[in-house]
């Protein structure tokens, strides 16, 4: 009987201790929180289609994203674009924070504690920026990237030059030549600098996210299963940026939720924007240039769980100079009305367990 009493007392004590730990400083239990991230290439700040800026604002409002990573921030007429966006969102009743950036940009629902240019703009070869914030006592590092668009080597197997965009006499399928052009870009250098910067964040226990237009495919999309699809012309290639991220332990959110590049290719470019002329939406009008080049990556953490990852944008793409509705199993969130860009966006939702 005495032993039973001691065991019962011990069990109650442990239970109460766990309950106390689970409660926050305010005496309430901490519940899981959603972290929603939106990556969108805004196509020259939405200037390429009528009503483009308002469409960017409306899609951010609808997404309810905690963090928005932007590509093609230009600050036309010396107007700070992300600040303009923050003010427009405030008119919609939403509070976001940002800082002055060029080429890529980032918005946060949480006050920014730190920010820096990880890879500053130089001769339009791409950028990476970082913001640091806190959710409760959890440090969050969000990086936004718009990587170098030159030496676009995935066009070689499609029969186009990745520098001049001129049609080639024949597709180039030699992987050594593809690698030579691909690594002549700054993309791999930029991602190496990003990975180096994240070492300190990971050591601090930060949640680390990266959203961006990489201007380069994923190695998980150019495999044996896809070599006869999308004008890959039998090429299997380990694209350098995605391999660097994979080897560093980062996870591609869309491909993690949807492992098959056949059933869920997740194309983000070129989107069939109904308000833009097809000639503005394609670089290779005689090829199938559909590609997944917009990504949200994250570094695994036991307190962070990926829930969903979806494509936001038109269900149609441009294929050989024509509009074509996708017949895949991808989950699309179709535009509210005007779509502001020639890309499709990526929307990933995570659960944070304090």
CSV table of C-alpha atoms in Angstrom, one decimal:
chain,number,residue,atom,x,y,z
A,1,UNK,CA,0.0,0.0,0.0
A,2,UNK,CA,2.8,2.4,1.0
A,3,UNK,CA,4.6,1.6,-2.3
A,4,UNK,CA,1.5,2.3,-4.3
A,5,UNK,CA,1.1,5.6,-2.5
A,6,UNK,CA,4.7,6.6,-3.3
A,7,UNK,CA,4.3,5.6,-7.0
A,8,UNK,CA,1.1,7.6,-7.3
A,9,UNK,CA,2.7,10.6,-5.7
A,10,UNK,CA,5.7,10.4,-8.0
A,11,UNK,CA,3.4,10.1,-11.1
A,12,UNK,CA,1.3,13.1,-10.1
A,13,UNK,CA,4.5,15.1,-9.4
A,14,UNK,CA,5.9,14.3,-12.9
A,15,UNK,CA,2.6,15.1,-14.6
A,16,UNK,CA,2.4,18.5,-12.8
A,17,UNK,CA,6.0,19.2,-13.7
A,18,UNK,CA,5.3,18.5,-17.4
A,19,UNK,CA,2.2,20.7,-17.3
A,20,UNK,CA,4.2,23.5,-15.8
A,21,UNK,CA,6.9,23.2,-18.5
A,22,UNK,CA,4.2,23.2,-21.2
A,23,UNK,CA,2.8,26.5,-19.9
A,24,UNK,CA,4.3,29.7,-21.1
A,25,UNK,CA,5.5,32.5,-18.9
A,26,UNK,CA,2.0,34.0,-19.0
A,27,UNK,CA,0.6,30.8,-17.3
A,28,UNK,CA,-1.1,29.5,-20.5
A,29,UNK,CA,-0.3,26.4,-22.4
A,30,UNK,CA,1.7,27.1,-25.6
A,31,UNK,CA,-0.2,25.7,-28.6
A,32,UNK,CA,1.3,24.9,-32.0
A,33,UNK,CA,1.6,27.8,-34.3
A,34,UNK,CA,1.3,28.0,-38.1
A,35,UNK,CA,4.2,29.5,-40.1
A,36,UNK,CA,3.1,30.3,-43.7
A,37,UNK,CA,5.7,31.3,-46.3
A,38,UNK,CA,4.9,32.6,-49.8
A,39,UNK,CA,7.5,32.8,-52.5
A,40,UNK,CA,6.6,34.9,-55.6
A,41,UNK,CA,8.5,36.4,-58.5
A,42,UNK,CA,6.6,39.7,-59.0
A,43,UNK,CA,7.7,40.3,-62.6
A,44,UNK,CA,9.2,43.7,-62.5
A,45,UNK,CA,7.1,44.8,-59.5
A,46,UNK,CA,3.8,43.9,-61.2
A,47,UNK,CA,4.4,46.5,-63.9
A,48,UNK,CA,4.0,44.0,-66.8
A,49,UNK,CA,0.3,43.7,-66.6
A,50,UNK,CA,-2.5,46.2,-65.8
A,51,UNK,CA,-3.4,46.1,-62.1
A,52,UNK,CA,-0.3,44.1,-61.3
A,53,UNK,CA,0.7,45.9,-58.1
A,54,UNK,CA,-2.8,45.6,-56.6
A,55,UNK,CA,-2.8,41.9,-57.6
A,56,UNK,CA,0.4,41.3,-55.6
A,57,UNK,CA,-1.2,43.0,-52.6
A,58,UNK,CA,-4.4,41.0,-52.9
A,59,UNK,CA,-2.6,37.6,-53.3
A,60,UNK,CA,-0.5,38.4,-50.2
A,61,UNK,CA,-3.6,39.2,-48.2
A,62,UNK,CA,-5.3,36.0,-49.4
A,63,UNK,CA,-2.3,33.9,-48.6
A,64,UNK,CA,-2.1,35.2,-45.0
A,65,UNK,CA,1.6,34.5,-45.2
A,66,UNK,CA,3.8,35.2,-42.2
A,67,UNK,CA,6.8,35.7,-44.5
A,68,UNK,CA,6.8,36.7,-48.2
A,69,UNK,CA,9.9,36.3,-50.3
A,70,UNK,CA,9.9,38.4,-53.4
A,71,UNK,CA,11.9,38.3,-56.7
A,72,UNK,CA,12.4,41.1,-59.1
A,73,UNK,CA,12.3,44.1,-56.7
A,74,UNK,CA,13.4,47.1,-58.8
A,75,UNK,CA,12.6,50.2,-56.7
A,76,UNK,CA,11.6,52.0,-59.9
A,77,UNK,CA,11.9,55.8,-59.7
A,78,UNK,CA,13.8,55.4,-56.4
A,79,UNK,CA,10.7,54.3,-54.6
A,80,UNK,CA,11.3,51.7,-51.9
A,81,UNK,CA,9.1,48.9,-53.2
A,82,UNK,CA,8.8,46.8,-50.1
A,83,UNK,CA,7.9,49.9,-48.1
A,84,UNK,CA,5.3,50.7,-50.7
A,85,UNK,CA,3.9,47.1,-50.3
A,86,UNK,CA,3.9,47.4,-46.5
A,87,UNK,CA,1.9,50.6,-46.7
A,88,UNK,CA,-0.6,49.1,-49.2
A,89,UNK,CA,-1.0,46.0,-46.9
A,90,UNK,CA,-1.6,48.3,-44.0
A,91,UNK,CA,-4.6,49.8,-45.9
A,92,UNK,CA,-5.9,46.2,-46.0
A,93,UNK,CA,-5.6,45.9,-42.2
A,94,UNK,CA,-2.4,43.8,-42.2
A,95,UNK,CA,0.9,44.8,-40.5
A,96,UNK,CA,4.1,43.7,-42.1
A,97,UNK,CA,7.7,44.8,-41.7
A,98,UNK,CA,10.5,45.0,-44.2
A,99,UNK,CA,13.7,46.8,-45.1
A,100,UNK,CA,15.2,48.4,-48.2
A,101,UNK,CA,16.4,45.7,-50.7
A,102,UNK,CA,17.3,45.5,-54.4
A,103,UNK,CA,16.4,42.6,-56.7
A,104,UNK,CA,14.9,40.3,-54.0
A,105,UNK,CA,12.9,41.3,-51.0
A,106,UNK,CA,11.2,40.0,-47.9
A,107,UNK,CA,8.2,40.8,-45.7
A,108,UNK,CA,7.5,39.7,-42.2
A,109,UNK,CA,4.5,39.8,-39.9
A,110,UNK,CA,7.0,39.8,-37.0
A,111,UNK,CA,9.2,42.7,-36.1
A,112,UNK,CA,12.6,42.4,-37.6
A,113,UNK,CA,15.5,42.1,-35.1
A,114,UNK,CA,18.4,41.9,-37.7
A,115,UNK,CA,18.8,42.1,-41.4
A,116,UNK,CA,21.7,41.9,-43.8
A,117,UNK,CA,22.7,41.5,-47.5
A,118,UNK,CA,24.2,38.0,-47.7
A,119,UNK,CA,24.9,38.4,-51.4
A,120,UNK,CA,24.5,42.1,-52.4
A,121,UNK,CA,23.4,43.1,-55.9
A,122,UNK,CA,26.3,43.5,-58.4
A,123,UNK,CA,25.8,43.8,-62.2
A,124,UNK,CA,22.3,42.1,-61.9
A,125,UNK,CA,23.8,38.7,-61.1
A,126,UNK,CA,21.4,38.0,-58.3
A,127,UNK,CA,21.0,38.7,-54.6
A,128,UNK,CA,20.3,37.0,-51.2
A,129,UNK,CA,19.0,38.9,-48.1
A,130,UNK,CA,18.3,37.7,-44.6
A,131,UNK,CA,16.0,38.9,-41.9
A,132,UNK,CA,16.0,37.6,-38.3
A,133,UNK,CA,12.9,37.8,-36.1
A,134,UNK,CA,11.5,36.0,-33.0
A,135,UNK,CA,8.3,34.1,-32.6
A,136,UNK,CA,8.0,33.9,-28.8
A,137,UNK,CA,11.5,32.8,-27.8
A,138,UNK,CA,12.2,31.0,-31.1
A,139,UNK,CA,14.7,32.7,-33.4
A,140,UNK,CA,13.7,32.7,-37.1
A,141,UNK,CA,16.0,33.4,-40.0
A,142,UNK,CA,14.3,33.9,-43.4
A,143,UNK,CA,16.4,34.3,-46.5
A,144,UNK,CA,15.1,35.6,-49.8
A,145,UNK,CA,17.0,34.9,-53.1
A,146,UNK,CA,16.8,35.8,-56.7
A,147,UNK,CA,19.7,33.9,-58.2
A,148,UNK,CA,21.8,34.8,-61.3
A,149,UNK,CA,19.6,34.4,-64.5
A,150,UNK,CA,22.6,34.1,-66.9
A,151,UNK,CA,24.0,30.8,-68.2
A,152,UNK,CA,20.6,29.3,-68.0
A,153,UNK,CA,21.9,25.8,-68.8
A,154,UNK,CA,18.6,23.9,-68.6
A,155,UNK,CA,17.8,25.4,-72.1
A,156,UNK,CA,20.6,23.6,-73.8
A,157,UNK,CA,18.8,20.2,-73.9
A,158,UNK,CA,15.8,22.0,-75.2
A,159,UNK,CA,17.8,23.3,-78.2
A,160,UNK,CA,18.3,26.9,-77.0
A,161,UNK,CA,21.4,28.9,-75.9
A,162,UNK,CA,21.2,29.8,-72.2
A,163,UNK,CA,22.9,33.1,-72.8
A,164,UNK,CA,21.6,34.5,-76.0
A,165,UNK,CA,18.3,32.5,-76.1
A,166,UNK,CA,18.9,31.8,-79.8
A,167,UNK,CA,17.8,28.4,-81.2
A,168,UNK,CA,20.6,25.9,-81.5
A,169,UNK,CA,21.2,23.6,-84.5
A,170,UNK,CA,20.4,20.7,-82.2
A,171,UNK,CA,19.8,20.1,-78.5
A,172,UNK,CA,23.0,19.9,-76.3
A,173,UNK,CA,22.7,16.8,-74.1
A,174,UNK,CA,26.4,16.4,-73.1
A,175,UNK,CA,26.2,16.8,-69.3
A,176,UNK,CA,29.8,18.1,-69.2
A,177,UNK,CA,28.8,21.0,-71.5
A,178,UNK,CA,25.7,21.5,-69.4
A,179,UNK,CA,27.7,21.7,-66.3
A,180,UNK,CA,30.3,24.0,-67.8
A,181,UNK,CA,27.6,26.5,-68.7
A,182,UNK,CA,25.7,26.1,-65.4
A,183,UNK,CA,28.7,26.6,-63.2
A,184,UNK,CA,29.7,29.6,-65.2
A,185,UNK,CA,26.8,31.4,-63.5
A,186,UNK,CA,27.0,32.9,-60.0
A,187,UNK,CA,24.2,30.7,-58.7
A,188,UNK,CA,26.4,28.0,-57.1
A,189,UNK,CA,28.6,30.7,-55.6
A,190,UNK,CA,25.6,32.5,-54.1
A,191,UNK,CA,24.2,29.4,-52.5
A,192,UNK,CA,27.6,28.5,-51.0
A,193,UNK,CA,27.7,31.8,-49.3
A,194,UNK,CA,24.1,31.3,-48.1
A,195,UNK,CA,25.0,27.9,-46.7
A,196,UNK,CA,28.0,29.4,-44.9
A,197,UNK,CA,25.8,32.1,-43.4
A,198,UNK,CA,23.3,29.6,-42.1
A,199,UNK,CA,25.9,27.6,-40.2
A,200,UNK,CA,25.7,30.1,-37.4
A,201,UNK,CA,21.9,30.3,-37.5
A,202,UNK,CA,21.6,26.5,-37.3
A,203,UNK,CA,24.1,26.4,-34.4
A,204,UNK,CA,21.8,28.9,-32.5
A,205,UNK,CA,18.8,26.6,-33.1
A,206,UNK,CA,17.1,29.1,-35.5
A,207,UNK,CA,14.4,28.0,-37.9
A,208,UNK,CA,16.0,28.6,-41.3
A,209,UNK,CA,13.9,29.2,-44.4
A,210,UNK,CA,14.9,30.1,-47.9
A,211,UNK,CA,12.5,31.3,-50.6
A,212,UNK,CA,13.5,32.3,-54.0
A,213,UNK,CA,13.5,32.2,-57.8
A,214,UNK,CA,16.7,30.1,-58.4
A,215,UNK,CA,16.7,30.4,-62.2
A,216,UNK,CA,17.8,26.7,-62.1
A,217,UNK,CA,15.9,23.4,-61.9
A,218,UNK,CA,16.1,20.9,-59.1
A,219,UNK,CA,18.1,17.7,-59.4
A,220,UNK,CA,14.9,15.9,-58.2
A,221,UNK,CA,13.1,17.0,-61.4
A,222,UNK,CA,15.7,15.8,-63.9
A,223,UNK,CA,15.8,12.0,-63.1
A,224,UNK,CA,15.5,8.7,-64.9
A,225,UNK,CA,11.7,9.0,-64.5
A,226,UNK,CA,11.6,12.4,-66.3
A,227,UNK,CA,14.3,12.0,-68.9
A,228,UNK,CA,11.8,11.5,-71.7
A,229,UNK,CA,9.5,14.3,-70.5
A,230,UNK,CA,9.4,18.1,-70.9
A,231,UNK,CA,12.1,18.1,-73.7
A,232,UNK,CA,14.8,16.8,-71.3
A,233,UNK,CA,16.0,14.7,-74.3
A,234,UNK,CA,17.2,11.8,-72.2
A,235,UNK,CA,19.3,14.1,-69.9
A,236,UNK,CA,19.6,13.2,-66.2
A,237,UNK,CA,21.5,15.9,-64.4
A,238,UNK,CA,22.2,16.8,-60.8
A,239,UNK,CA,21.6,20.6,-60.9
A,240,UNK,CA,24.2,22.3,-58.8
A,241,UNK,CA,22.3,24.6,-56.5
A,242,UNK,CA,19.7,22.0,-55.4
A,243,UNK,CA,22.5,19.5,-54.9
A,244,UNK,CA,24.4,21.9,-52.7
A,245,UNK,CA,21.4,22.5,-50.6
A,246,UNK,CA,20.5,18.8,-50.4
A,247,UNK,CA,24.0,17.9,-49.3
A,248,UNK,CA,23.9,20.7,-46.6
A,249,UNK,CA,20.7,19.1,-45.2
A,250,UNK,CA,18.1,21.5,-46.5
A,251,UNK,CA,14.7,20.2,-47.6
A,252,UNK,CA,12.8,21.3,-50.7
A,253,UNK,CA,9.3,21.8,-49.3
A,254,UNK,CA,7.3,21.2,-52.4
A,255,UNK,CA,9.1,18.1,-53.5
A,256,UNK,CA,9.1,16.8,-49.9
A,257,UNK,CA,5.3,16.9,-49.9
A,258,UNK,CA,5.0,15.7,-53.5
A,259,UNK,CA,7.9,13.3,-54.1
A,260,UNK,CA,7.0,12.5,-57.8
A,261,UNK,CA,8.2,14.9,-60.5
A,262,UNK,CA,6.0,12.9,-62.9
A,263,UNK,CA,2.6,13.2,-61.1
A,264,UNK,CA,3.4,16.5,-59.4
A,265,UNK,CA,5.9,18.4,-61.5
A,266,UNK,CA,5.0,21.7,-59.8
A,267,UNK,CA,6.0,23.9,-62.7
A,268,UNK,CA,6.4,27.6,-61.8
A,269,UNK,CA,7.6,28.9,-65.1
A,270,UNK,CA,6.4,29.9,-67.7
A,271,UNK,CA,2.9,30.7,-66.3
A,272,UNK,CA,0.1,31.4,-68.8
A,273,UNK,CA,-0.8,34.9,-67.7
A,274,UNK,CA,-4.0,35.7,-69.5
A,275,UNK,CA,-3.3,39.4,-69.5
A,276,UNK,CA,0.1,39.1,-71.1
A,277,UNK,CA,1.1,38.4,-74.7
A,278,UNK,CA,2.6,35.0,-75.2
A,279,UNK,CA,5.7,36.5,-76.7
A,280,UNK,CA,6.5,38.0,-73.3
A,281,UNK,CA,6.0,34.7,-71.5
A,282,UNK,CA,8.5,32.4,-73.3
A,283,UNK,CA,12.2,32.3,-74.1
A,284,UNK,CA,12.0,29.1,-76.1
A,285,UNK,CA,8.8,29.3,-78.3
A,286,UNK,CA,9.5,26.0,-80.0
A,287,UNK,CA,10.3,24.0,-76.9
A,288,UNK,CA,8.6,22.6,-73.8
A,289,UNK,CA,10.5,24.9,-71.3
A,290,UNK,CA,8.2,24.2,-68.3
A,291,UNK,CA,10.3,24.1,-65.1
A,292,UNK,CA,10.1,24.4,-61.4
A,293,UNK,CA,12.5,27.2,-60.5
A,294,UNK,CA,10.7,28.8,-57.6
A,295,UNK,CA,11.4,27.2,-54.2
A,296,UNK,CA,10.9,27.3,-50.5
A,297,UNK,CA,13.6,25.4,-48.6
A,298,UNK,CA,13.9,24.8,-44.9
A,299,UNK,CA,16.4,23.3,-42.5
A,300,UNK,CA,14.9,20.4,-40.4
A,301,UNK,CA,14.2,21.1,-36.7
A,302,UNK,CA,12.4,18.8,-34.3
A,303,UNK,CA,10.1,21.7,-33.3
A,304,UNK,CA,9.1,22.4,-37.0
A,305,UNK,CA,6.8,20.3,-39.1
A,306,UNK,CA,6.0,20.8,-42.8
A,307,UNK,CA,2.2,20.5,-43.4
A,308,UNK,CA,1.5,21.5,-47.0
A,309,UNK,CA,3.1,23.0,-50.1
A,310,UNK,CA,1.0,24.2,-53.0
A,311,UNK,CA,1.3,26.1,-56.3
A,312,UNK,CA,-0.4,29.5,-56.4
A,313,UNK,CA,-1.2,30.8,-59.9
A,314,UNK,CA,-2.8,29.9,-63.2
A,315,UNK,CA,-3.4,26.2,-64.0
A,316,UNK,CA,-2.1,26.7,-67.5
A,317,UNK,CA,1.5,27.1,-68.7
A,318,UNK,CA,3.2,28.0,-72.0
A,319,UNK,CA,4.3,25.0,-74.0
A,320,UNK,CA,5.9,25.5,-77.4
A,321,UNK,CA,4.5,29.0,-77.7
A,322,UNK,CA,0.9,28.0,-76.8
A,323,UNK,CA,-1.2,28.1,-73.7
A,324,UNK,CA,-1.8,24.6,-72.2
A,325,UNK,CA,-3.8,23.6,-69.1
A,326,UNK,CA,-1.8,21.3,-66.8
A,327,UNK,CA,-3.1,17.8,-66.5
A,328,UNK,CA,-1.1,16.9,-63.4
A,329,UNK,CA,-2.0,16.1,-59.8
A,330,UNK,CA,-0.5,19.3,-58.6
A,331,UNK,CA,-2.7,21.3,-56.1
A,332,UNK,CA,-3.3,24.7,-57.6
A,333,UNK,CA,-4.6,27.8,-55.8
A,334,UNK,CA,-5.9,29.8,-58.8
A,335,UNK,CA,-5.6,33.6,-58.9
A,336,UNK,CA,-8.3,35.8,-57.5
A,337,UNK,CA,-8.4,37.8,-60.7
A,338,UNK,CA,-5.5,39.5,-62.3
A,339,UNK,CA,-2.3,37.4,-62.0
A,340,UNK,CA,0.7,39.8,-61.6
A,341,UNK,CA,3.5,37.6,-63.0
A,342,UNK,CA,4.9,35.2,-65.5
A,343,UNK,CA,5.8,32.8,-62.7
A,344,UNK,CA,3.6,30.8,-60.4
A,345,UNK,CA,4.2,31.2,-56.7
A,346,UNK,CA,4.8,28.6,-54.0
A,347,UNK,CA,2.9,28.6,-50.7
A,348,UNK,CA,4.2,26.3,-47.9
A,349,UNK,CA,2.7,25.9,-44.4
A,350,UNK,CA,4.6,24.7,-41.4
A,351,UNK,CA,3.6,23.9,-37.8
A,352,UNK,CA,5.8,25.2,-35.0
A,353,UNK,CA,5.5,23.2,-31.8
A,354,UNK,CA,6.9,25.4,-29.0
